[in-house]
Short mmCIF file of C-alpha atoms and ligand atoms in Angstrom, two decimals:
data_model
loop_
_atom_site.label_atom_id
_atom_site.label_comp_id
_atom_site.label_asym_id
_atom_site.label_seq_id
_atom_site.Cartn_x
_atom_site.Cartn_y
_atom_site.Cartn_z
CA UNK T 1 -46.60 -49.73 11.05
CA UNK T 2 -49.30 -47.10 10.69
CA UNK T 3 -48.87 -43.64 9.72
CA UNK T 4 -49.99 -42.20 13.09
CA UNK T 5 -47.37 -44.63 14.59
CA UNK T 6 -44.99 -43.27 12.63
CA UNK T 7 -45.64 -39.59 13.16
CA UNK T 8 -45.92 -40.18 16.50
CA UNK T 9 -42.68 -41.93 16.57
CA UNK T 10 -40.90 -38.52 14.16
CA UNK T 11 -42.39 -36.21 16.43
CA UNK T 12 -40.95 -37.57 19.45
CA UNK T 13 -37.06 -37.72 17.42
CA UNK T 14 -37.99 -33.96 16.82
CA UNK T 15 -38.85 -33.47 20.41
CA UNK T 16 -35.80 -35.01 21.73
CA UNK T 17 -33.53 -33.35 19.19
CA UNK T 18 -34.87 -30.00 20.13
CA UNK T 19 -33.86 -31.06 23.82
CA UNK T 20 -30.30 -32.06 22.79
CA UNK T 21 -29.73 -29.38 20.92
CA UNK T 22 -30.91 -26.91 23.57
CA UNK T 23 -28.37 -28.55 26.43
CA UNK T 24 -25.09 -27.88 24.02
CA UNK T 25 -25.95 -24.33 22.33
CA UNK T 26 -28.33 -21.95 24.29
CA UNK T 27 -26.98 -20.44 27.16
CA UNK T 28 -29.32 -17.86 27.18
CA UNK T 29 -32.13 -18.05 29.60
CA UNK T 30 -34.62 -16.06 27.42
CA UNK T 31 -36.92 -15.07 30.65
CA UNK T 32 -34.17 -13.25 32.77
CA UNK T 33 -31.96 -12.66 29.80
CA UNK T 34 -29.07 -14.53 32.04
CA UNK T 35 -26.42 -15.27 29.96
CA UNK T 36 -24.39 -18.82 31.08
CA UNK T 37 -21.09 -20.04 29.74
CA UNK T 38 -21.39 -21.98 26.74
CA UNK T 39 -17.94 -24.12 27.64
CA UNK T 40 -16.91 -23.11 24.05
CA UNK T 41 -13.37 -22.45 23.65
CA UNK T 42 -13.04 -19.03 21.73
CA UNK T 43 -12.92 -19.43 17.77
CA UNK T 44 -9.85 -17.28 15.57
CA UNK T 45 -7.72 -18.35 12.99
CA UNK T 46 -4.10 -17.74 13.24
CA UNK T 47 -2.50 -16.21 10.19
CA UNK T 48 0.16 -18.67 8.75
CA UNK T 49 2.45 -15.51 9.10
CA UNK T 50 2.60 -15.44 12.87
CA UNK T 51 3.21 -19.38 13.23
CA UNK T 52 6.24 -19.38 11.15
CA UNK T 53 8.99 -16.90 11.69
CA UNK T 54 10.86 -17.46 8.45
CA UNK T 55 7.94 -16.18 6.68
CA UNK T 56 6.63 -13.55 8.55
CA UNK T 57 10.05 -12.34 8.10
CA UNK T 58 9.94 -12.54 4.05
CA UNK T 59 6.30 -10.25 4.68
CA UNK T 60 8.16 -7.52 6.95
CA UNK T 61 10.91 -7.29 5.09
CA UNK T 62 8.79 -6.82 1.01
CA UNK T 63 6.67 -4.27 3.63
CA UNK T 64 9.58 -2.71 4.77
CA UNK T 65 9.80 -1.37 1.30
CA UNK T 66 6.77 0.57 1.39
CA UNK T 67 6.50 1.31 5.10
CA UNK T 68 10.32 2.28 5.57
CA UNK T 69 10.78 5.80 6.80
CA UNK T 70 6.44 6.39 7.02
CA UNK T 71 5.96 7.76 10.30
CA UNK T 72 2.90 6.71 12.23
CA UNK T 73 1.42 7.68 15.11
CA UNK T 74 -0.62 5.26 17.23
CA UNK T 75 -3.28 6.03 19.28
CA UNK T 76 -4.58 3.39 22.16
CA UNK T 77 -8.01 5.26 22.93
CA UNK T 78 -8.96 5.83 26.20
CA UNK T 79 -6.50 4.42 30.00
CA UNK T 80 -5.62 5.97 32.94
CA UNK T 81 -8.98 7.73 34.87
CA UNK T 82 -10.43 6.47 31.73
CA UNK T 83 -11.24 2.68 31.85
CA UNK T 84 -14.62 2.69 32.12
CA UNK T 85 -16.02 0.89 28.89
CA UNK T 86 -15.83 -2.72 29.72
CA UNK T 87 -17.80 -6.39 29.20
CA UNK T 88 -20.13 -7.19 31.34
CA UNK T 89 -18.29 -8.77 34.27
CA UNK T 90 -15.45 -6.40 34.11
CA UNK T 91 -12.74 -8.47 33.40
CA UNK T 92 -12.24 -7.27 29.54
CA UNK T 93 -10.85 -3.29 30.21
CA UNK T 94 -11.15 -1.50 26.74
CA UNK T 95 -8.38 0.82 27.58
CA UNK T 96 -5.95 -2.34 27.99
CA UNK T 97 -6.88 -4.31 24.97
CA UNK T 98 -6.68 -1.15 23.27
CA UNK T 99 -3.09 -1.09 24.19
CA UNK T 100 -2.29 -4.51 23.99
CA UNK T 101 -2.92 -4.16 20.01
CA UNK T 102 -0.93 -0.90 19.70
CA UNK T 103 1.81 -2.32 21.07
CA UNK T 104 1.52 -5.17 18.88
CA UNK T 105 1.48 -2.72 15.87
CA UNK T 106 4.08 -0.72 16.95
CA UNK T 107 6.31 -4.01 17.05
CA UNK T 108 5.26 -4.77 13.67
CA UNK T 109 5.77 -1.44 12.44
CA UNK T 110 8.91 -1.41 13.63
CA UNK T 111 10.37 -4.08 12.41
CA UNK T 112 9.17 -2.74 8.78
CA UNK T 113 11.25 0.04 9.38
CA UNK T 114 8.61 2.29 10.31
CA UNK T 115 8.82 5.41 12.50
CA UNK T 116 6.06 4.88 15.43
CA UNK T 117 4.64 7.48 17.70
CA UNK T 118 2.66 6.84 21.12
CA UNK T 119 -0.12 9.04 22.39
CA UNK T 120 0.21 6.45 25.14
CA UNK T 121 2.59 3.59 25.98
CA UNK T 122 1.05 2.45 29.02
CA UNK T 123 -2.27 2.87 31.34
CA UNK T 124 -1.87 6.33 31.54
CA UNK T 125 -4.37 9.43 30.54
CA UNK T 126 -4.38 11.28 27.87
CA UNK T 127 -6.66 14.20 27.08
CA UNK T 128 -8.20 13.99 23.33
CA UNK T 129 -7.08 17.28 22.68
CA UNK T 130 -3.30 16.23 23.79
CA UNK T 131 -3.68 13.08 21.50
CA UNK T 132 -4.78 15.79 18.52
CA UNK T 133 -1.73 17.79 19.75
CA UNK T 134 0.93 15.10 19.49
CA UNK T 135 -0.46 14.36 16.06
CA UNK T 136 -0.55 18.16 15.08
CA UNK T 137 2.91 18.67 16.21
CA UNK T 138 4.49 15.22 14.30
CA UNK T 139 4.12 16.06 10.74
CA UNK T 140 3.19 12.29 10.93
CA UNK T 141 1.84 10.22 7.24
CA UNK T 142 -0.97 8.95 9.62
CA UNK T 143 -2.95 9.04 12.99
CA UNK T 144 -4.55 6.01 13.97
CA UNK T 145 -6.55 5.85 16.86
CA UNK T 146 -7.41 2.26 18.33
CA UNK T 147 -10.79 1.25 19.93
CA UNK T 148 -12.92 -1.28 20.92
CA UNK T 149 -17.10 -0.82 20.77
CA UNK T 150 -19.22 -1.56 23.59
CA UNK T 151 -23.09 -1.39 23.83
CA UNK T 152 -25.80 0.92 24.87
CA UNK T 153 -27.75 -1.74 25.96
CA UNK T 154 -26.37 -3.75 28.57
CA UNK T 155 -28.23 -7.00 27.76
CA UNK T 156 -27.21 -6.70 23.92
CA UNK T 157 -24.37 -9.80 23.92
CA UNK T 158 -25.23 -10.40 20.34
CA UNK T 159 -23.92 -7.05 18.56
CA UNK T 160 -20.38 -7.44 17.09
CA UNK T 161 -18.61 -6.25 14.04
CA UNK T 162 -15.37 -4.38 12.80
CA UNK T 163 -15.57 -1.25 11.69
CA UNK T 164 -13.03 1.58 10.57
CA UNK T 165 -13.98 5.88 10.86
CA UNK T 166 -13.12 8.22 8.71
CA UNK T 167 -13.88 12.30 9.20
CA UNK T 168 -16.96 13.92 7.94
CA UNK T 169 -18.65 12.81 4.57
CA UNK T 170 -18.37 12.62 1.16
CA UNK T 171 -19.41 16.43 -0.19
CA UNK T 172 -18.19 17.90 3.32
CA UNK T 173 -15.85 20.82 2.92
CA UNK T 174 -13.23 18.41 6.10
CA UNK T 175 -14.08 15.23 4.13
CA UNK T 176 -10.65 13.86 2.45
CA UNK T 177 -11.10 11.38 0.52
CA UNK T 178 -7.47 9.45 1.13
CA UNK T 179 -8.52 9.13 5.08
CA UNK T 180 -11.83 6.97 3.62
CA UNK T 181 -9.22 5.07 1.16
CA UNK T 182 -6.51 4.31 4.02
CA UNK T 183 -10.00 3.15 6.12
CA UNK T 184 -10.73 1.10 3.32
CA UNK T 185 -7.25 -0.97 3.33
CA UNK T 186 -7.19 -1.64 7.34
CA UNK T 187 -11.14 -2.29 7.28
CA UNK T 188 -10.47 -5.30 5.02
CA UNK T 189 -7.35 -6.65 6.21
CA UNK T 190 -8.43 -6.01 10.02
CA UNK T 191 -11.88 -7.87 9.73
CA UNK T 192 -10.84 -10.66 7.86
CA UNK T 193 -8.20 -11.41 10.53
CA UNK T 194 -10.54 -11.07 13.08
CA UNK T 195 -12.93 -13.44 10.89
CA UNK T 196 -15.50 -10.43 11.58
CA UNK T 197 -18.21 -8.60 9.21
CA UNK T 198 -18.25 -4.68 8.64
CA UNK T 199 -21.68 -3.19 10.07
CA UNK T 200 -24.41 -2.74 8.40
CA UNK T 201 -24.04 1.35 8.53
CA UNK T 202 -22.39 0.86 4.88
CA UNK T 203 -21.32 -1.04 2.23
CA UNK T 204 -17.53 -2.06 2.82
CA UNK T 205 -17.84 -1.89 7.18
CA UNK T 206 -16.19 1.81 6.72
CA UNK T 207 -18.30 4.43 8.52
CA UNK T 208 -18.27 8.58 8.74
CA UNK T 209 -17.91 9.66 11.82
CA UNK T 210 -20.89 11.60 10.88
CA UNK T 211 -23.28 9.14 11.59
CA UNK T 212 -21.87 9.09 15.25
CA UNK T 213 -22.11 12.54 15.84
CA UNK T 214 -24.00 14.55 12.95
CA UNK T 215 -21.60 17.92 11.83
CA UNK T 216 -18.65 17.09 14.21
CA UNK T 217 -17.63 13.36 14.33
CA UNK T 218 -15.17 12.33 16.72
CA UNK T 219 -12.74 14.93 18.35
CA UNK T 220 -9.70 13.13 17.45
CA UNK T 221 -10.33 13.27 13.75
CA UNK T 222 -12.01 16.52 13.88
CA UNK T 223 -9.08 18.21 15.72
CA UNK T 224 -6.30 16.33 13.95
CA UNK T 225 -5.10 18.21 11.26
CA UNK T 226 -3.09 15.03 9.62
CA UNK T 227 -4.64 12.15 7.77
CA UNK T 228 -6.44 10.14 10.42
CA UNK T 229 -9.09 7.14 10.87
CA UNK T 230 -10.23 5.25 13.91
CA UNK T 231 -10.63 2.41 14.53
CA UNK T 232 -13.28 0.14 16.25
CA UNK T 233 -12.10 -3.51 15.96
CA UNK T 234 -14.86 -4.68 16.96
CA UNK T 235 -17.73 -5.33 20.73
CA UNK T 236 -16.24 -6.38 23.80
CA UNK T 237 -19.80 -6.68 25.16
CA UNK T 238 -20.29 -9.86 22.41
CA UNK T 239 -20.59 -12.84 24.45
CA UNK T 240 -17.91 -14.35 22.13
CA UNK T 241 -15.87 -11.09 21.49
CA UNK T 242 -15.08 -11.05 25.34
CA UNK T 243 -13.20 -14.29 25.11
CA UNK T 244 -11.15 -13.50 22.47
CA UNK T 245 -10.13 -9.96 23.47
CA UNK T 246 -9.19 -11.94 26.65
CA UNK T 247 -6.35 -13.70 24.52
CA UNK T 248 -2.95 -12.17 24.11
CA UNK T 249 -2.93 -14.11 20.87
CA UNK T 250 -5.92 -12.71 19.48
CA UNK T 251 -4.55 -9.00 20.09
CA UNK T 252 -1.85 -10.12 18.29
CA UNK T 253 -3.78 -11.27 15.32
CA UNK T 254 -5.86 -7.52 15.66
CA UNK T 255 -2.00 -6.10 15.15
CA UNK T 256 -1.54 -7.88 12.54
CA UNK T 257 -4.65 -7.25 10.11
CA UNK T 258 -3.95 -3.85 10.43
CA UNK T 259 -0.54 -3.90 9.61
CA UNK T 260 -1.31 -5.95 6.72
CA UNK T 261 -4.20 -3.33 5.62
CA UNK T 262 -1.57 -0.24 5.85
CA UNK T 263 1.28 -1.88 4.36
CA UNK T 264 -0.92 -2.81 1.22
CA UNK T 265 -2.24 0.87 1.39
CA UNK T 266 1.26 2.12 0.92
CA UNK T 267 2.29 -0.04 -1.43
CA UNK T 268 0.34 1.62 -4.21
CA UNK T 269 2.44 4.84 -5.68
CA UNK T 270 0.37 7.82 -4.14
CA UNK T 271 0.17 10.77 -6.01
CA UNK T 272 1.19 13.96 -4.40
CA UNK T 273 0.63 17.86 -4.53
CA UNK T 274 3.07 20.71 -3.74
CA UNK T 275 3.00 24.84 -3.68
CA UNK T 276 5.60 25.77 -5.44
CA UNK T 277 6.12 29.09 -3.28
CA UNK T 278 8.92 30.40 -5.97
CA UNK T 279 6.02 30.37 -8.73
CA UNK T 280 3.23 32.44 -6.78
CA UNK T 281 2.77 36.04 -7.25
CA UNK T 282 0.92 39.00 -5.53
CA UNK T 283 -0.10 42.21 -6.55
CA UNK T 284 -2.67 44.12 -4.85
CA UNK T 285 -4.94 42.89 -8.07
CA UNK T 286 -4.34 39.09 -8.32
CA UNK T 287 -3.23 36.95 -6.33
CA UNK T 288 -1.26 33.53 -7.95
CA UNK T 289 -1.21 30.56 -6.38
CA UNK T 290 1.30 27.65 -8.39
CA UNK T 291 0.80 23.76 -7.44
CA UNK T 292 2.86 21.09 -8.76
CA UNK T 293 0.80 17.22 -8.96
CA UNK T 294 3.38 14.25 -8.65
CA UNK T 295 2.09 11.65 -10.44
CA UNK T 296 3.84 8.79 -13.14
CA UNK T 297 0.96 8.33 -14.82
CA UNK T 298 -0.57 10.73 -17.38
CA UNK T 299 -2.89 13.73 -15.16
CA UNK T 300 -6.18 12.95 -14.30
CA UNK T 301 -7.40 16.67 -14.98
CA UNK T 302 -11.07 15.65 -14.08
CA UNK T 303 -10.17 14.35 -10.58
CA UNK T 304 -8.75 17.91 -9.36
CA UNK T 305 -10.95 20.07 -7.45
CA UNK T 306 -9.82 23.12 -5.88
CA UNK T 307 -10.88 25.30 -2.81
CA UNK T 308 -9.96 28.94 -1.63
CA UNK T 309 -11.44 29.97 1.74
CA UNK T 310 -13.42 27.00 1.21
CA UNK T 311 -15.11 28.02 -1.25
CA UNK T 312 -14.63 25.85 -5.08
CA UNK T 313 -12.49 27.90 -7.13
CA UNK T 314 -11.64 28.19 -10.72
CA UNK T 315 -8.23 26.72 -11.79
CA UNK T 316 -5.81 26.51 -15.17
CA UNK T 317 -4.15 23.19 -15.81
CA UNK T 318 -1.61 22.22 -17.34
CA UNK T 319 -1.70 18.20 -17.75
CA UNK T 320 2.11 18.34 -19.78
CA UNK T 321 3.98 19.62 -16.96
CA UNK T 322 1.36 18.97 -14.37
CA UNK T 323 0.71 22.23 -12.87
CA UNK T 324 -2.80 23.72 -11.39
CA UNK T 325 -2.63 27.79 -11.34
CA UNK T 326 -5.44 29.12 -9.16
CA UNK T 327 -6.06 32.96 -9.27
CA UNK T 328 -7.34 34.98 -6.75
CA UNK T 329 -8.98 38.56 -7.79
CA UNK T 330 -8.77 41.32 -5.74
CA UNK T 331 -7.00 39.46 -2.61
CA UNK T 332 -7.51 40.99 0.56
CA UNK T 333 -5.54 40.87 3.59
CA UNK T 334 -6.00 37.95 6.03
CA UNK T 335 -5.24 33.94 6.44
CA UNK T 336 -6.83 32.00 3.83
CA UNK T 337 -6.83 27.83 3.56
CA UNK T 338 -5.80 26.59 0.30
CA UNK T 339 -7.36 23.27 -0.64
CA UNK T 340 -6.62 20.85 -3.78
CA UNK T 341 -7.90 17.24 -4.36
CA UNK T 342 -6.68 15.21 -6.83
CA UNK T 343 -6.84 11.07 -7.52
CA UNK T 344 -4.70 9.50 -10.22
CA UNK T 345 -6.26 7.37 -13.02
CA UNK T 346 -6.57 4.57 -10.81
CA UNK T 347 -8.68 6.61 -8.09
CA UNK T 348 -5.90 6.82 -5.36
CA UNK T 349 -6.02 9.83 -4.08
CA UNK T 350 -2.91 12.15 -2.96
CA UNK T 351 -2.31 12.99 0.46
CA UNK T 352 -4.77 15.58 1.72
CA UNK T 353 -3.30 19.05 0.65
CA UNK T 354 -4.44 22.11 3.16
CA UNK T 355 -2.26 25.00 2.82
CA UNK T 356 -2.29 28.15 4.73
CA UNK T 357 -1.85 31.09 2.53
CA UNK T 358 -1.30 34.69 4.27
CA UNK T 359 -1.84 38.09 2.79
CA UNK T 360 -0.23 40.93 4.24
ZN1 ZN R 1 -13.21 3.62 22.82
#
């Protein structure tokens, strides 16, 4: 055999190949953009959890002991006049799929002895500022509002990937760090159910809502004055992503990362901070302000960072019996926010502390 004969022979293999492997995978007429079926079922893996009841009931119940008595409030974004964001034939409603997962949630919430809140509980709408208000009005541990992306571009099918919101940035006067660390724990846990990557927009798929919309974010965290995220699961415009939303199942799974991400969140002992009202003292001169840090292990005096009508303020700790005193000169009459962050030694930070102090 020659060596032309043989290329000849390779190249047609290579040709042919190229033909075969054309019919089963691309779908995608590249000259209108038309976008076929591929005949591929949809690809997820179920958790072992939700195939076997005896030990999804050993999870719920070592969750329960974290989650027991936490009060949530869930958010399904969007429904009612609002079901506009869709795939592209239509058939895959945000609004519902939305739902479908909250009310998966809420079922596993429940069952960990969990206290659940609906903004919505059907296809029904909801103002953002009425969602913010139910969440105002709870004195909830947590807002979490549930979404699915879509695309600018219509003809992008390729964009999909989980991601998780948090309020503001790092160095922002509204930024809390504990609303980036609960992101954190449902970004992992959500995408790895979902068998999805984060985004590109940062390192661990958890994004300020910043980058959205520069010095305001989104009005449900903005306006919601307890700890909140959002959530974007992930594209219902993704050629693939469309299937699977489709699939009661899949919501199902969605629930279930989440869960999983929050119950690990609250696992970990979270330090707290209270005003200890008894201990503060006025005088037209000097104004006292007395906080007490719960925390077992030894005080992390570096971590603590304290604001008076938002400005940084100057503080006195004491890291024996835990106490921050914070002294304001020459108070004058008015409302005033109080503002203390603090992170134990293993960087988990208490539960944003925003006080409203009044002078009168
Ligand atoms: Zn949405």
């Amino acid at each position: 055999m020659t060596n032309k004969f043989l290329l000849f022979i390779l190249s047609c293999v290579f040709i042919a190949l190229n033909f075969i492997g054309c019919s089963s995978s691309e779908y995608v007429n590249r000259k209108d953009k038309t976008v076929y079926d591929s005949g591929l079922s949809p690809y997820y893996e179920i958790p072992t959890a939700l195939t076997d009841s005896s030990k999804i009931a050993d999870i719920i119940s070592d969750y329960s002991k974290f989650l027991k008595g936490k009060k949530i409030i869930i958010d399904p974004g969007h429904g009612g006049a609002d079901r506009k964001n869709s795939n592209r034939d239509g058939s895959v409603i945000e609004a519902d799929i939305n739902l479908d997962v909250a009310l998966y949630l809420k079922s596993f919430l429940i069952d960990a002895e969990a206290e659940v809140l609906m903004t919505r509980s059907s296809d029904q709408t909801v103002s953002l500022d009425d969602r913010s208000k139910i969440a105002n009005s709870s004195s909830a541990d947590l807002f979490l509002s549930i979404h699915h992306n879509t695309t600018s571009d219509k003809m992008d099918y390729r964009t999909n990937y989980t991601s998780t919101f948090y309020h503001a940035r790092e160095n922002d006067y509204d930024y809390e760090p504990y609303e980036h660390q609960i992101a954190k724990y449902i970004q992992r846990d959500l995408a790895y159910a979902m068998r999805n990557s984060g985004g590109l927009a940062s390192f661990d798929g958890t994004i300020s809502d910043y980058l959205i919309y520069e010095g305001d974010g989104f009005a449900v965290l903005r306006n919601t004055k307890i700890p909140a995220v959002l959530i974007e699961c992930s594209f219902i415009t993704n050629r693939f992503e469309e299937k699977r939303l489709g699939i009661k199942e899949f919501n199902e799974i969605q629930a279930w990362g989440i869960f999983n991400g929050l119950a690990k969140f609250f696992k970990n002992k979270i330090p707290s901070i209270n005003l200890i009202q008894d201990k503060c003292e006025y005088t037209k001169d000097q104004l006292k302000l007395f906080v007490t840090v719960d925390d077992p292990f030894p005080l992390n005096v570096k971590s603590i960072n304290v604001w008076y009508n938002k400005s940084e303020i100057d503080f006195d700790v004491n890291p024996i019996d835990k106490n921050i005193e914070i002294y304001v000169q020459n108070p004058i009459e008015g409302e005033y926010e109080l503002k203390v962050v603090y992170a134990d030694k293993r960087g988990f930070y208490a539960k944003p502390f925003n006080r409203k102090i009044l002078i009168k």
